[in-house]
CSV table of C-alpha atoms in Angstrom, one decimal:
chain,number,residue,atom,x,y,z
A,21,UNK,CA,12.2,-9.3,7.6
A,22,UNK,CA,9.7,-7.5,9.6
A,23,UNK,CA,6.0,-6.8,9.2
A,24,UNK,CA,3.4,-4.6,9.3
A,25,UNK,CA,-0.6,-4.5,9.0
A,26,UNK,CA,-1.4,-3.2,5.9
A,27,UNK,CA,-5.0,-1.9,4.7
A,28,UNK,CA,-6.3,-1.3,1.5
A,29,UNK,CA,-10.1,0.2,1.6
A,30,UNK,CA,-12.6,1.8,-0.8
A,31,UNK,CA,-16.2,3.0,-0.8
A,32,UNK,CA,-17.6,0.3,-1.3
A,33,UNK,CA,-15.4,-2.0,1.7
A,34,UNK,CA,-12.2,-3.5,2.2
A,35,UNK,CA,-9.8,-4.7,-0.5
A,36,UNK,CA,-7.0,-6.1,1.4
A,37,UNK,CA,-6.0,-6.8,5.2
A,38,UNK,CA,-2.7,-8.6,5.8
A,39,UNK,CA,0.7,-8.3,7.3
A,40,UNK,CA,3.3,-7.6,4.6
A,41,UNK,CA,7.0,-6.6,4.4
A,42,UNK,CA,6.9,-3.9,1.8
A,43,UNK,CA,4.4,-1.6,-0.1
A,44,UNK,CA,5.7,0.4,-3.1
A,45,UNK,CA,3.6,3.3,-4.7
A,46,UNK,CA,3.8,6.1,-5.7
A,47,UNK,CA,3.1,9.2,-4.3
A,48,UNK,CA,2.6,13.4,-4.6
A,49,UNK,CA,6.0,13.3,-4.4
A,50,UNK,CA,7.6,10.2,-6.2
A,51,UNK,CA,8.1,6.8,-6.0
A,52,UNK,CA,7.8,5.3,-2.4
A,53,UNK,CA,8.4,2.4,-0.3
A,54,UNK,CA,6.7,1.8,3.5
A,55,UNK,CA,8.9,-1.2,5.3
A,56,UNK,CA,7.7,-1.7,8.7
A,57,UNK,CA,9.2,0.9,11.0
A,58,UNK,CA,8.7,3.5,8.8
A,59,UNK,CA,8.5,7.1,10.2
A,60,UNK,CA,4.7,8.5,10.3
A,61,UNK,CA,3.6,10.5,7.3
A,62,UNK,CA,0.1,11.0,5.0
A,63,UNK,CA,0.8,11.6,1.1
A,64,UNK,CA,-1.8,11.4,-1.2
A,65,UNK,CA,-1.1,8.5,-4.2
A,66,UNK,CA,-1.3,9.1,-7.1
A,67,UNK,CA,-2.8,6.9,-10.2
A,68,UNK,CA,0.0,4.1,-10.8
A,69,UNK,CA,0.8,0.7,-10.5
A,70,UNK,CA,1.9,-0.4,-7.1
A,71,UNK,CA,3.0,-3.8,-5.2
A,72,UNK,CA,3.2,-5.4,-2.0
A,73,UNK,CA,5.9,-7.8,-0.8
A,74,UNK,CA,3.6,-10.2,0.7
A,75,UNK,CA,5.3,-12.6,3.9
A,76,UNK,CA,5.9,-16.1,1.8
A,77,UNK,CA,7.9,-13.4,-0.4
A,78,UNK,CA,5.0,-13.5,-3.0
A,79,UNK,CA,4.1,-10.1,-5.0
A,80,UNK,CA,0.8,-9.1,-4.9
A,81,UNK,CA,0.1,-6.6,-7.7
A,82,UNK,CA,-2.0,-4.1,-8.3
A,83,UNK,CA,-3.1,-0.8,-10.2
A,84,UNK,CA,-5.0,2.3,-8.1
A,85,UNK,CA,-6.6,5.5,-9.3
A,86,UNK,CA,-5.3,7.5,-6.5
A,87,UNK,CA,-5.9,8.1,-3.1
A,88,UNK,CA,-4.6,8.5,0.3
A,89,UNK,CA,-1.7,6.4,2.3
A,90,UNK,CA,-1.5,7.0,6.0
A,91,UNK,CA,1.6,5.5,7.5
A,92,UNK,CA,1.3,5.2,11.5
A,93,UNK,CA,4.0,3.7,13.6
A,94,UNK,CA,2.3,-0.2,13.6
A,95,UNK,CA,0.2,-0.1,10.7
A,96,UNK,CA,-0.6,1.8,6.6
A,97,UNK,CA,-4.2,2.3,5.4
A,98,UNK,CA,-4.3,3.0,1.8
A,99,UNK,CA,-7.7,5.0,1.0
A,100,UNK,CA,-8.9,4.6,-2.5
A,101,UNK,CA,-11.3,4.5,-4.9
A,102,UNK,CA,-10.6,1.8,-7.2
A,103,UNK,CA,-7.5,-1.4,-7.6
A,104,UNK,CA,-7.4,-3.6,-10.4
A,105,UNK,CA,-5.6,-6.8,-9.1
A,106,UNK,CA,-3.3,-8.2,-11.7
């Protein structure tokens, strides 16, 4: 499966930088996943939990308070004030 640099950043620094396969949150407009290809779009996020398909086919998981996702042709930068790792 393909990848894509993912970004997860807050105030107060970086909270995760890897390639992944999949991130699933959800957004202003419902539940979303970004795969790697994914057309370019902004949405702000909305509190939830959330996880990312990792490339050893792990699940990282996580819980945000909201914030901003940025999807660019190469890369996603998720903009948020605070994630609880499970």
């Amino acid at each position: 499966m393909s990848v894509f640099s993912l970004t997860i950043t807050s105030p107060d620094g970086e909270l995760f930088n890897s390639d992944v396969e999949k991130i699933s949150v959800r957004g202003s407009e419902g539940d979303l996943a970004v795969m790697a290809g994914h057309i370019p779009f902004m949405t702000s996020v909305k509190p939830c939990d959330f996880h990312i398909d990792l490339e050893d086919g792990t699940i990282k998981r996580g819980h945000t308070t909201g914030g901003v996702l940025t999807v660019s042709s190469e890369s996603v930068i998720f903009l948020t004030s605070l994630v609880d790792w499970e």
